[in-house]
Coordinates of C-alpha atoms in Angstrom, one line a residue:
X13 CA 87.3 90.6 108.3
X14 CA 84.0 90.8 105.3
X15 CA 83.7 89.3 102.4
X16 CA 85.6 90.5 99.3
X17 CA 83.8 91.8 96.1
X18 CA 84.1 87.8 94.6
X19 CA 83.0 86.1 97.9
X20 CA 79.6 88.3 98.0
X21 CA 76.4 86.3 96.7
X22 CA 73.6 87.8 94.7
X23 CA 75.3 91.4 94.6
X24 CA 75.1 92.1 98.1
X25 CA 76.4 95.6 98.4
X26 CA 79.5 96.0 100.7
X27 CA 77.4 97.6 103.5
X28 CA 79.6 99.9 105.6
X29 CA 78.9 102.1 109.0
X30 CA 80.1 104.3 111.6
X31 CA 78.4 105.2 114.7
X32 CA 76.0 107.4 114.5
X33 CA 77.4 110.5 116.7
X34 CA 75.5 111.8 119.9
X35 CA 74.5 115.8 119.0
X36 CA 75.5 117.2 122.3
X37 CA 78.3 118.9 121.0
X38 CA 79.7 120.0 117.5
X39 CA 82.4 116.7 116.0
X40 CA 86.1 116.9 117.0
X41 CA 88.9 114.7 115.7
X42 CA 87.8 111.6 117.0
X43 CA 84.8 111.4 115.0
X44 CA 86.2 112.9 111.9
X45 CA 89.1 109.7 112.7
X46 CA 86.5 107.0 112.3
X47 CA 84.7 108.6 109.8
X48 CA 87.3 109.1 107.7
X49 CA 88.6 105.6 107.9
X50 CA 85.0 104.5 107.1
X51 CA 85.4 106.6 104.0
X52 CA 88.6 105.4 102.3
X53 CA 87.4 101.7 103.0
X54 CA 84.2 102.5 101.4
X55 CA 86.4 104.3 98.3
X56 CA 88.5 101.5 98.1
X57 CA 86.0 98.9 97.6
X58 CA 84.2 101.0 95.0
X59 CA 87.5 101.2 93.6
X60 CA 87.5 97.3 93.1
X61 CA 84.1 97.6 91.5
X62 CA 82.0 96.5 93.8
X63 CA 78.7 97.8 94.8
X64 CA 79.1 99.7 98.1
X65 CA 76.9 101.5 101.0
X66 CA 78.2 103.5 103.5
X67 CA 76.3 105.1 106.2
X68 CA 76.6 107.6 108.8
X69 CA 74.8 109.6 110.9
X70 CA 73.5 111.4 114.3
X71 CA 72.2 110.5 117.5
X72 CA 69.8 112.4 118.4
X73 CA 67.3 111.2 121.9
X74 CA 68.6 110.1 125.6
X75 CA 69.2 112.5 128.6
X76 CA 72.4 113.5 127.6
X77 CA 71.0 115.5 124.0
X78 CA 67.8 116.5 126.6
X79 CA 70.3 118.4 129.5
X80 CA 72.8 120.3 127.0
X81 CA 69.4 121.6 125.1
X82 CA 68.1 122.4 128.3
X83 CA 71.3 124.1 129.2
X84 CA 70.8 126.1 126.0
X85 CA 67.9 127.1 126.1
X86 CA 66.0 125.7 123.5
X87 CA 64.4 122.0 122.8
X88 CA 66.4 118.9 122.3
X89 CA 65.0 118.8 118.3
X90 CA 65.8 122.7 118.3
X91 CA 69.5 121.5 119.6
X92 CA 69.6 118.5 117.0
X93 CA 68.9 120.6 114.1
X94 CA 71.0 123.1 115.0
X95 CA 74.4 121.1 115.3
X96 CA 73.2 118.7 112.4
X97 CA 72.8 121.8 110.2
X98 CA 75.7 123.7 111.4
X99 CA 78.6 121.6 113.1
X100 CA 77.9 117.9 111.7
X101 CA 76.6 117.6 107.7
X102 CA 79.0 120.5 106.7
X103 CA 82.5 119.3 107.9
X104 CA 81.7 115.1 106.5
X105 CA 82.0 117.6 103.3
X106 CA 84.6 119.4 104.0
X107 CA 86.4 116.6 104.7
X108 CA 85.2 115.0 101.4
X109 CA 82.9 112.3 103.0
X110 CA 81.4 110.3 100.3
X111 CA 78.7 108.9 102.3
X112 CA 75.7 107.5 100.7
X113 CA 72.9 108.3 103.2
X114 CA 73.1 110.2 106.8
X115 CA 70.5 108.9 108.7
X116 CA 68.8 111.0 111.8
X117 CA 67.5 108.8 114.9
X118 CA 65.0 111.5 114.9
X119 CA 63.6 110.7 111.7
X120 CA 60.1 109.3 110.7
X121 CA 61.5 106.6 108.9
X122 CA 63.7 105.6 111.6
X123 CA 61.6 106.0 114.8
X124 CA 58.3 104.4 113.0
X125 CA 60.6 100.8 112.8
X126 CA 62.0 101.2 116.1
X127 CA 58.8 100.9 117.5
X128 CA 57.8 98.3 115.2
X129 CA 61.0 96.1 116.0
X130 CA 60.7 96.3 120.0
X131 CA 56.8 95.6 119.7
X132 CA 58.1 92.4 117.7
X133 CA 60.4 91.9 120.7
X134 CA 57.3 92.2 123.1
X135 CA 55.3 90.1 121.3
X136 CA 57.6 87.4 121.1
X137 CA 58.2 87.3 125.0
X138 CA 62.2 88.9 124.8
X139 CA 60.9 92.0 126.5
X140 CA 59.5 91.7 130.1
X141 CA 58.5 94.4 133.1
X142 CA 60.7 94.8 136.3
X143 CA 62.6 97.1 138.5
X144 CA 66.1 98.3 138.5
X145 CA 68.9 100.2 140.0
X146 CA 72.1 100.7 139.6
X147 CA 75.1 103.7 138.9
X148 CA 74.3 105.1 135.1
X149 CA 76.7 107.6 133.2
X150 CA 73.8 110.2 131.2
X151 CA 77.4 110.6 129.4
X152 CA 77.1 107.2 128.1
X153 CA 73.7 106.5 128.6
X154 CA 74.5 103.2 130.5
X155 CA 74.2 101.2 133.4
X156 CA 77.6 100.6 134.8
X157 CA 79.1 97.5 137.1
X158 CA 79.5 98.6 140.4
X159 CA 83.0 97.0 140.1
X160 CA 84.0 99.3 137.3
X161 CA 83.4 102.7 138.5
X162 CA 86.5 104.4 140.1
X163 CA 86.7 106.3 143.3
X164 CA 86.2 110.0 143.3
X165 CA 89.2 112.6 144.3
X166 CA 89.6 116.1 145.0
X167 CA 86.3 118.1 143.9
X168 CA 84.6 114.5 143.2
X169 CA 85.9 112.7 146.9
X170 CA 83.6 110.2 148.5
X171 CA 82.1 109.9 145.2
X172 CA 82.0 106.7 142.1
X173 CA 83.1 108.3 138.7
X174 CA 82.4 106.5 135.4
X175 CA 85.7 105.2 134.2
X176 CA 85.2 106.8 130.8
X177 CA 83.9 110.6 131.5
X178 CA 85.7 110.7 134.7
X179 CA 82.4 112.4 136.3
X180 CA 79.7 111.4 139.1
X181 CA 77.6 108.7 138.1
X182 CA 73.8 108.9 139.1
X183 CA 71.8 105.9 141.3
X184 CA 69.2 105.8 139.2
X185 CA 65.9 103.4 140.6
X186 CA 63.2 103.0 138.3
X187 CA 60.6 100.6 136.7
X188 CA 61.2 99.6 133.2
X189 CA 61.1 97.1 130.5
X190 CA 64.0 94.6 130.2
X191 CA 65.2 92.5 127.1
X192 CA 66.0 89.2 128.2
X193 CA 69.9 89.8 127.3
X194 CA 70.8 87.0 130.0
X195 CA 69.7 84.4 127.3
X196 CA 72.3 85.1 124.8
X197 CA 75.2 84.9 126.4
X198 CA 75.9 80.9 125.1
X199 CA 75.1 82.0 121.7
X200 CA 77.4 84.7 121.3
X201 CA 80.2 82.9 122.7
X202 CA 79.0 80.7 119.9
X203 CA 79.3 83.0 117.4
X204 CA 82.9 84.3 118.8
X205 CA 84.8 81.1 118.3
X206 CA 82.7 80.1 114.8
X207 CA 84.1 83.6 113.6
X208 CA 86.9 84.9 114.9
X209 CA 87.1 87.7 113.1
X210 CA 83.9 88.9 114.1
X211 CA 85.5 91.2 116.4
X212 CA 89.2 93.2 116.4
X213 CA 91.4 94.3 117.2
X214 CA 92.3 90.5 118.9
X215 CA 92.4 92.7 122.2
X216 CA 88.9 93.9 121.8
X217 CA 87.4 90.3 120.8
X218 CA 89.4 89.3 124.2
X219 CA 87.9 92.2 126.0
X220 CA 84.4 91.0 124.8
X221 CA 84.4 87.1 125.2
X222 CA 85.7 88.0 129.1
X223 CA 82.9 90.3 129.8
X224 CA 80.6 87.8 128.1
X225 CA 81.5 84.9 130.1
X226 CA 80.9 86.5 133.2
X227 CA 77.3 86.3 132.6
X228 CA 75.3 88.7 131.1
X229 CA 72.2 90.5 132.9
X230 CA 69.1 91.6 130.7
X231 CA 68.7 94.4 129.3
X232 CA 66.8 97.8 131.0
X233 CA 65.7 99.0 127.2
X234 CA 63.0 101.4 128.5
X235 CA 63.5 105.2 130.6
X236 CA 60.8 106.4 132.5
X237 CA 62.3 109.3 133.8
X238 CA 62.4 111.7 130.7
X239 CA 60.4 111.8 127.8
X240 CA 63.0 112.5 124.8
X241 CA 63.2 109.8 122.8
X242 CA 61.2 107.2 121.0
X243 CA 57.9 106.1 123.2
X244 CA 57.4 102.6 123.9
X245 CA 54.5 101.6 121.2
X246 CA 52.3 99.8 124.2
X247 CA 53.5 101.5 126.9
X248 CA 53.8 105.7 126.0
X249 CA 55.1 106.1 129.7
X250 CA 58.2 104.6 128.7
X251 CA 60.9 105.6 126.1
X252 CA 63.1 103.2 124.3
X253 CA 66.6 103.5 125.4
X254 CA 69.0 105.5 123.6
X255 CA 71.1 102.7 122.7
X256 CA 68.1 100.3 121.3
X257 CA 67.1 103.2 119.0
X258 CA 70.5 103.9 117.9
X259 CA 71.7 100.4 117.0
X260 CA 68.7 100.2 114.9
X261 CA 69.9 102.9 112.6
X262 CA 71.9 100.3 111.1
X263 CA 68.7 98.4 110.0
X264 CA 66.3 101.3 109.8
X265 CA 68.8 103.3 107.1
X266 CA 68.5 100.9 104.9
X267 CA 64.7 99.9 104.9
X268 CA 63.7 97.4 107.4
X269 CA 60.2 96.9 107.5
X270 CA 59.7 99.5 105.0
X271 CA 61.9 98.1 101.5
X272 CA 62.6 95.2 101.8
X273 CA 64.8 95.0 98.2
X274 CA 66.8 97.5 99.4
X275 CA 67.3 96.0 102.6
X276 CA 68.2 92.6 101.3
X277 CA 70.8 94.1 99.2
X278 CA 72.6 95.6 101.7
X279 CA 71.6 93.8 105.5
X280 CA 73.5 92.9 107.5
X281 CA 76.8 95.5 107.4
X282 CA 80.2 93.6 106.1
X283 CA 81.6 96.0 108.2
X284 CA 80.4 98.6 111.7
X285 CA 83.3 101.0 112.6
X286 CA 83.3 102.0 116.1
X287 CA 84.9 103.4 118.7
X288 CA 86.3 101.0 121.8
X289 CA 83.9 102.9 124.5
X290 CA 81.1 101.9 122.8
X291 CA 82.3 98.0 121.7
X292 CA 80.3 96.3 123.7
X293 CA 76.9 97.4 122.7
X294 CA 77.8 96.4 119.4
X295 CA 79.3 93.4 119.9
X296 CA 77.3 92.1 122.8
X297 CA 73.5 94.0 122.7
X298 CA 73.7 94.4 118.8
X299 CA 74.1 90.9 117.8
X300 CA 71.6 89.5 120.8
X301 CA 69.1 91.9 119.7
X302 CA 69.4 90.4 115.7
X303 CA 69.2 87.0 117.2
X304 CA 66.0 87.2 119.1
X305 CA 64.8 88.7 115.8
X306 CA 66.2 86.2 113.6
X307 CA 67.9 89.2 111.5
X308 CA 71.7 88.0 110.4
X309 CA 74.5 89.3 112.1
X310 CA 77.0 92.0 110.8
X311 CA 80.2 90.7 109.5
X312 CA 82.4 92.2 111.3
X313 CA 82.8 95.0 113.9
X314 CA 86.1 96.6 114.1
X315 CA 87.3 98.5 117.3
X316 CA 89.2 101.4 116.5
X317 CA 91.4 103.0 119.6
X318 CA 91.0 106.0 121.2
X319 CA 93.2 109.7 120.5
X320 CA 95.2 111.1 123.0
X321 CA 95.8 114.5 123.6
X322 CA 98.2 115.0 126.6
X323 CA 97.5 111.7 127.5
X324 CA 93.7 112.1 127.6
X325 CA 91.1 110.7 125.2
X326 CA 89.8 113.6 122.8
X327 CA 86.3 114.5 123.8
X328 CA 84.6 117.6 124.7
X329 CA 84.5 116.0 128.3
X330 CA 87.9 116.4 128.9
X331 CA 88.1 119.6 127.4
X332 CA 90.8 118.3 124.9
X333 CA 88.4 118.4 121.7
X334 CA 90.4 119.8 118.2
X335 CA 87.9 121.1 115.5
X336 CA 89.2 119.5 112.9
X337 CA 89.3 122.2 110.5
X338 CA 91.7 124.0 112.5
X339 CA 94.5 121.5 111.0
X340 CA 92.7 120.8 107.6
X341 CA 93.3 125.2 107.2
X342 CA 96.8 124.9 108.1
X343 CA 97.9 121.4 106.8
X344 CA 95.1 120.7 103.9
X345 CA 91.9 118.2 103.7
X346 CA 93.7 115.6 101.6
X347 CA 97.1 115.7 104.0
X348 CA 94.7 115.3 107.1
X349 CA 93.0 112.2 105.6
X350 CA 96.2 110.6 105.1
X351 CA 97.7 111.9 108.6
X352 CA 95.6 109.9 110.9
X353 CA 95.3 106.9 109.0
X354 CA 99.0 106.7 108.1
X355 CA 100.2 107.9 111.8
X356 CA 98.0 105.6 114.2
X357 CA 97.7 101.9 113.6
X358 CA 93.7 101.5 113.5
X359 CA 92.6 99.6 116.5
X360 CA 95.2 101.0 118.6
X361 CA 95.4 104.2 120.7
X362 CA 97.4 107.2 119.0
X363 CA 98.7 110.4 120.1
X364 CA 98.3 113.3 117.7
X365 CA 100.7 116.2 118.0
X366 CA 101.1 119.2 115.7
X367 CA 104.9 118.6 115.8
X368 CA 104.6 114.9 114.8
X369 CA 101.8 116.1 111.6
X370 CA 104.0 119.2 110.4
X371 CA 107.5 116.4 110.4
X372 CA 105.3 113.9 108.8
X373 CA 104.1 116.2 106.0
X374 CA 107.4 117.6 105.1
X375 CA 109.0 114.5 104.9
X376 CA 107.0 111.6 103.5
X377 CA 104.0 114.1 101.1
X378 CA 106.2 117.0 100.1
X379 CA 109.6 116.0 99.9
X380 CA 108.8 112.0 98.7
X381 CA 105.7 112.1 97.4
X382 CA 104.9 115.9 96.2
X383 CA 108.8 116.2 94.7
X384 CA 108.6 112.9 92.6
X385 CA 105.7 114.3 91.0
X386 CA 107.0 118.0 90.5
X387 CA 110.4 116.7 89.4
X388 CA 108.8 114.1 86.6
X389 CA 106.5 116.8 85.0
X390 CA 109.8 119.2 84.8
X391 CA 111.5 117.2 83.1
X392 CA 109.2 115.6 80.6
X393 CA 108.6 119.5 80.1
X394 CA 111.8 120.1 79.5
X395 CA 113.1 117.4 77.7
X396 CA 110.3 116.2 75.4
X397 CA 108.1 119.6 75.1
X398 CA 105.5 118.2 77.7
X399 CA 104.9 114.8 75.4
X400 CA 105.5 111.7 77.2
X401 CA 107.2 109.5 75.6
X402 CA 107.4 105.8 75.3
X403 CA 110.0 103.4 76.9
X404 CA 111.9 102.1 74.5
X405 CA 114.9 100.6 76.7
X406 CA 113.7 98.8 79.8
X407 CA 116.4 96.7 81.5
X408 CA 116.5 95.1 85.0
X409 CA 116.2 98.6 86.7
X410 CA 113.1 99.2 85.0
X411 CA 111.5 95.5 85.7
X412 CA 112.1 96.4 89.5
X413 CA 110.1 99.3 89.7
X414 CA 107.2 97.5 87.8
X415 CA 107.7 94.9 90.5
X416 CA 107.5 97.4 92.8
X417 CA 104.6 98.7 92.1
X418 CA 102.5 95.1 91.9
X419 CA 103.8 94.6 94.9
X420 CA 102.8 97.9 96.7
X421 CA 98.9 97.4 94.6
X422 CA 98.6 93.6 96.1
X423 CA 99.8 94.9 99.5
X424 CA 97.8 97.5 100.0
X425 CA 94.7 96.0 98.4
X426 CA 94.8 93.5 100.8
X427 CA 96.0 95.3 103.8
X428 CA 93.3 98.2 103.3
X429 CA 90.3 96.6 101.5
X430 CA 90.4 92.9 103.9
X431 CA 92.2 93.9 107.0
X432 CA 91.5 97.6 107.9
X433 CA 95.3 98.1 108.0
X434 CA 95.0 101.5 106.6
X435 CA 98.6 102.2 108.2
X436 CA 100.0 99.3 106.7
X437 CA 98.4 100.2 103.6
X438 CA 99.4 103.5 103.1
X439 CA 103.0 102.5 104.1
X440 CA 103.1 99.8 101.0
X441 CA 102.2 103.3 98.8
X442 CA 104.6 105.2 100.5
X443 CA 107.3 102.5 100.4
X444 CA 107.1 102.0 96.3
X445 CA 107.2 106.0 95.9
X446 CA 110.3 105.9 97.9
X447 CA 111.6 103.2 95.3
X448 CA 110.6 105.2 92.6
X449 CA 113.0 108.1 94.0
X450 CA 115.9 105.9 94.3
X451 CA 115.3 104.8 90.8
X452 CA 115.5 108.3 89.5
X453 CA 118.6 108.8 92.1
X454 CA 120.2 106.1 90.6
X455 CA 119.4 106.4 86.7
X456 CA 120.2 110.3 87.0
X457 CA 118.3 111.2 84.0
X458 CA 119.6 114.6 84.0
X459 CA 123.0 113.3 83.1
X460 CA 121.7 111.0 80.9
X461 CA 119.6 114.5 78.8
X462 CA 123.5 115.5 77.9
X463 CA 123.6 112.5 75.4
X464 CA 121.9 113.3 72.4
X465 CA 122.2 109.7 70.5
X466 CA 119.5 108.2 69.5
X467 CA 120.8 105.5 72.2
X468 CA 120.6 108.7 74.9
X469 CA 117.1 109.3 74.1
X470 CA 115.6 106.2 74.4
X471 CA 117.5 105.4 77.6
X472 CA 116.4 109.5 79.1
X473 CA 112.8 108.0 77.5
X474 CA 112.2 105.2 79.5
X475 CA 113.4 106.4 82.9
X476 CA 110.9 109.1 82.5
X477 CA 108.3 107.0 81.4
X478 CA 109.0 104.5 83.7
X479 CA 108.5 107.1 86.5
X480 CA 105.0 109.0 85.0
X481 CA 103.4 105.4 84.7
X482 CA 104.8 104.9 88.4
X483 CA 102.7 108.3 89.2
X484 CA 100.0 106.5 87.5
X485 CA 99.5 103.4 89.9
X486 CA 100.1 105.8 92.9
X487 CA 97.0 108.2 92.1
X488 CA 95.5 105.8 91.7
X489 CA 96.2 103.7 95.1
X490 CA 95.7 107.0 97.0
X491 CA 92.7 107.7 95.8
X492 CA 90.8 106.6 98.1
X493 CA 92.8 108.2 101.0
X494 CA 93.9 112.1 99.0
X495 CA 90.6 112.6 96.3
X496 CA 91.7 115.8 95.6
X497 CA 95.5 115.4 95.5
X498 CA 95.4 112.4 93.2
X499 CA 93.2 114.2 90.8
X500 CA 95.4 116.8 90.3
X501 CA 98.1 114.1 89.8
X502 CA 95.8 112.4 87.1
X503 CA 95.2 115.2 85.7
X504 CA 98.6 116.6 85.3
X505 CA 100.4 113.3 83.9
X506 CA 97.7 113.9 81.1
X507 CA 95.8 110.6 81.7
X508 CA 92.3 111.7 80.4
X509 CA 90.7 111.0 78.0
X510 CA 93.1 108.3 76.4
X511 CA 92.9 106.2 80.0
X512 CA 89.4 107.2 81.4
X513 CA 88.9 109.3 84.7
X514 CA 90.1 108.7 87.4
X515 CA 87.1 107.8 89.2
X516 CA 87.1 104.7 86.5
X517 CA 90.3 103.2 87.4
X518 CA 89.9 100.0 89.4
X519 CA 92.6 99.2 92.4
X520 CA 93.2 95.5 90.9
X521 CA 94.4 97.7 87.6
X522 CA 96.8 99.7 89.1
X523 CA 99.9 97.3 89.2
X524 CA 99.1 96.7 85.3
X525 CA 101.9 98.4 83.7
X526 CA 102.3 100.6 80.7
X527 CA 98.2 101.8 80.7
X528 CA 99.2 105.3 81.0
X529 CA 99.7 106.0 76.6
X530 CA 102.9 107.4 75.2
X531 CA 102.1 110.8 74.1
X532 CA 99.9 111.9 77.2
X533 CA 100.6 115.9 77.7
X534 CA 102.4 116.0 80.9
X535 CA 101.7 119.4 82.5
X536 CA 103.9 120.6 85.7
X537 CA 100.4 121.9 87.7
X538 CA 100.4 123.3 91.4
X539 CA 102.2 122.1 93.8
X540 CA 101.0 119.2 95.7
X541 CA 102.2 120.0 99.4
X542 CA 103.4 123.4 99.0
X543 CA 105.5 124.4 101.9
X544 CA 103.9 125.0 105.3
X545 CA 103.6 128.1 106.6
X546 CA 104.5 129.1 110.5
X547 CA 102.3 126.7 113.1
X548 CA 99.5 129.6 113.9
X549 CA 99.8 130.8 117.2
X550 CA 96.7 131.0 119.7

């Protein structure tokens, strides 16, 4: 979908974001999903040396953040501090997000250039007064097509319901200032079909091109109704819409109109993660908007699906919202990384079930993936006093598992760090640690220990060898996925100081073989995946 680290010109940094999250409510697991995929793609391409940026962030103005302060009891900045303070910045670190800035729509730095790019706008005839009304969702601040709303039931009969919150839309009727979206329409259908990639999954660039096609209506990109949010510079009556201020982020956060050094070297994003709900403002308004200000367009925009609880999407709407640190307590931070990413083709809708997590985790990290580990450090323990040794007796056995594993490093290099096929990349992982097991099964080096010729030790040697440097690549490949498993990995196969940290090793590396030295003190540390407890009952 972006450019790869030797495609990039003049050290562009790989420039990657998620949405930035309304603060009506504290994160569940479908935020934590998106931003944790956002996080392993950003690891990864540091991991292949290149210069990376990845953003995230909150959304902070609009009617929505206004009624659940008011509901509260306190301001809609009282609110927004609150939940940022409390609910938002500390889970991103307790699930180990390496994010390089968090920006806050409600920040100086970010409302000053709003105002300054929609004055632009203004100036240069895109922006235009006028009347308007139509059904609008406060749930997702929008205007919706009268031909898209559904028709109430029960509680909600005789009533139009947004197709996404499944709740009473509002007929709003007010004057406002519009953004002459109509005259872009041509030009991003242009831009579709020059890059095809712009958009995926291929179902959401469909999705997109269809709704484009049909004609596009400008813009309302002014409220007039409520007062939280950013005021329009020549017009204080009005506030910006939500969704103009909040696309901005993505310019703002990195110094538009403010450093211009900094924004050059990382503008426009290689990558925006985002939800499906919320494609088409960044595939349609997003890009419109950068073309009426002559700004280049992002590089891609990829669409990940929804999760389903019960056959509902996850969101405090539908009352099926999982913290998700009531699985990372049960299951681990590193195992719930690798859960979502490795269970649920990105792009595509997913169930989650605590069934489906707790088989998962036995099976493929503690019994494949935890054992291999466990077994290789007992028995370099055990037979070679905890002092790897070299391999002195490779065959054709041997030169498939170094196969193997450049294989797996190509695969899932390419799968992970150029098509956002984090399942597919994981599974390349996964698939060379299952090798690595059958090599072991096969070689039965415990058999092999009863021969004490010097023929016996050089063959017990290399099969252990063979499977500690096959540890090596793996840490290294998840990474980016498990931090805090793979350094305990690193640190137990004795790699420091002789191969560097962890944090040093590059992805393109991994598949090298033989860079983990002979004489490394392999230590048999704590248990990877230890066994799960009971499922904790409510």
């Amino acid at each position: 979908m972006a450019a790869t680290g030797s495609e990039k010109q003049g050290g562009k940094a790989y420039y990657v974001t998620t949405p930035i999250y309304y603060v009506n409510d504290a994160p569940h697991l479908g935020h934590a999903y998106t931003t944790v995929a956002g996080d392993v793609l950003s690891r990864w391409h540091r991991q292949r040396g290149e210069k990376v940026w990845f953003l995230t962030g909150t959304d902070e103005h609009g009617q929505k953040i206004m009624r659940t302060a008011q509901t509260n009891g306190v301001t809609p900045q009282e609110w927004a501090d609150k939940l940022v303070t409390e609910s938002w910045k500390p889970l991103w670190e307790h699930l180990e997000i390496a994010n390089d800035d968090f920006i806050r729509t409600t920040q100086k730095r970010h409302t000053d250039r709003v105002q300054e790019f929609v004055q632009d706008l203004y100036d240069k005839g895109e922006i235009y007064k006028g009347g308007y009304e139509g059904p609008y969702c406060v749930g997702c601040e929008e205007y919706k097509l009268p031909g898209e709303l559904l028709d109430g039931e029960g509680d909600f009969a005789g009533q139009k319901l947004c197709p996404i919150h499944k709740t009473p839309v509002e007929i709003l009727s007010e004057e406002n200032y519009f953004f002459k979206l109509s005259d872009y329409g041509d030009k991003l259908l242009a831009h579709y079909e020059a890059n095809p990639g712009f958009i995926q999954p291929e179902s959401a660039r469909n999705e997109v091109v269809n709704f484009v096609r049909q004609g596009l209506q400008d813009l309302s990109i002014s409220r007039s109704t409520f007062d939280w949010g950013i005021p329009i510079p020549w017009d204080a009556k009005h506030v910006i819409y939500v969704w103009v201020d909040a696309l901005l982020n993505y310019a703002t956060a990195v110094g538009y109109n403010e450093n211009q050094a900094k924004f050059e070297d990382t503008f426009p994003a290689d990558v925006h993660l985002v939800g499906k709900d919320i494609l088409r403002f960044h595939a349609v308004i997003w890009p419109a908007m950068l073309m009426a200000q002559g700004l280049p367009l992002p590089g891609g925009i990829a669409a990940n699906g929804w999760l389903m609880v019960g056959g509902e999407k996850m969101s405090k709407s539908n009352l099926t919202g999982i913290k998700p640190q009531d699985l990372t307590s049960h299951f681990g931070v590193d195992a719930y990384r690798w859960y979502f990413l490795r269970a649920i083709a990105f792009g595509q809708d997913g169930s989650f079930s605590w069934e489906d997590f707790s088989a998962r985790y036995t099976s493929e990290l503690a019994n494949d993936y935890g054992n291999l580990a466990s077994r290789v450090a007992a028995m370099v323990g055990k037979y070679f006093g905890g002092e790897l040794p070299a391999a002195a007796a490779d065959g054709e056995a041997e030169k498939a598992v170094h196969e193997g594993l450049a294989k797996a490093v190509a695969e899932a290099d390419r799968r992970i760090g150029d098509e956002l096929d984090f399942q597919g990349g994981i599974l390349a992982v996964f698939d060379f640690v299952k090798q690595v097991n059958g090599y072991l099964t096969e070689q039965e080096p415990w058999k092999v220990a009863k021969d004490d010729s010097a023929e016996g030790r050089a063959r017990l040697a290399t099969i252990l060898y063979t499977a500690a440097e096959s540890l090596r690549g793996v840490a290294v490949l998840l990474n980016p996925v498990m931090p805090d498993t793979s350094q305990k990995l690193w640190d137990s196969l004795g790699a420091e100081p002789a191969l560097g940290t962890l944090a040093d090793q590059k992805v393109q590396d991994a598949g090298t073989w033989g860079r983990l030295p002979a004489g490394s003190l392999v230590t048999k540390g704590a248990i990877l995946f230890p066994r799960l407890e009971e499922k904790p009952t409510a």
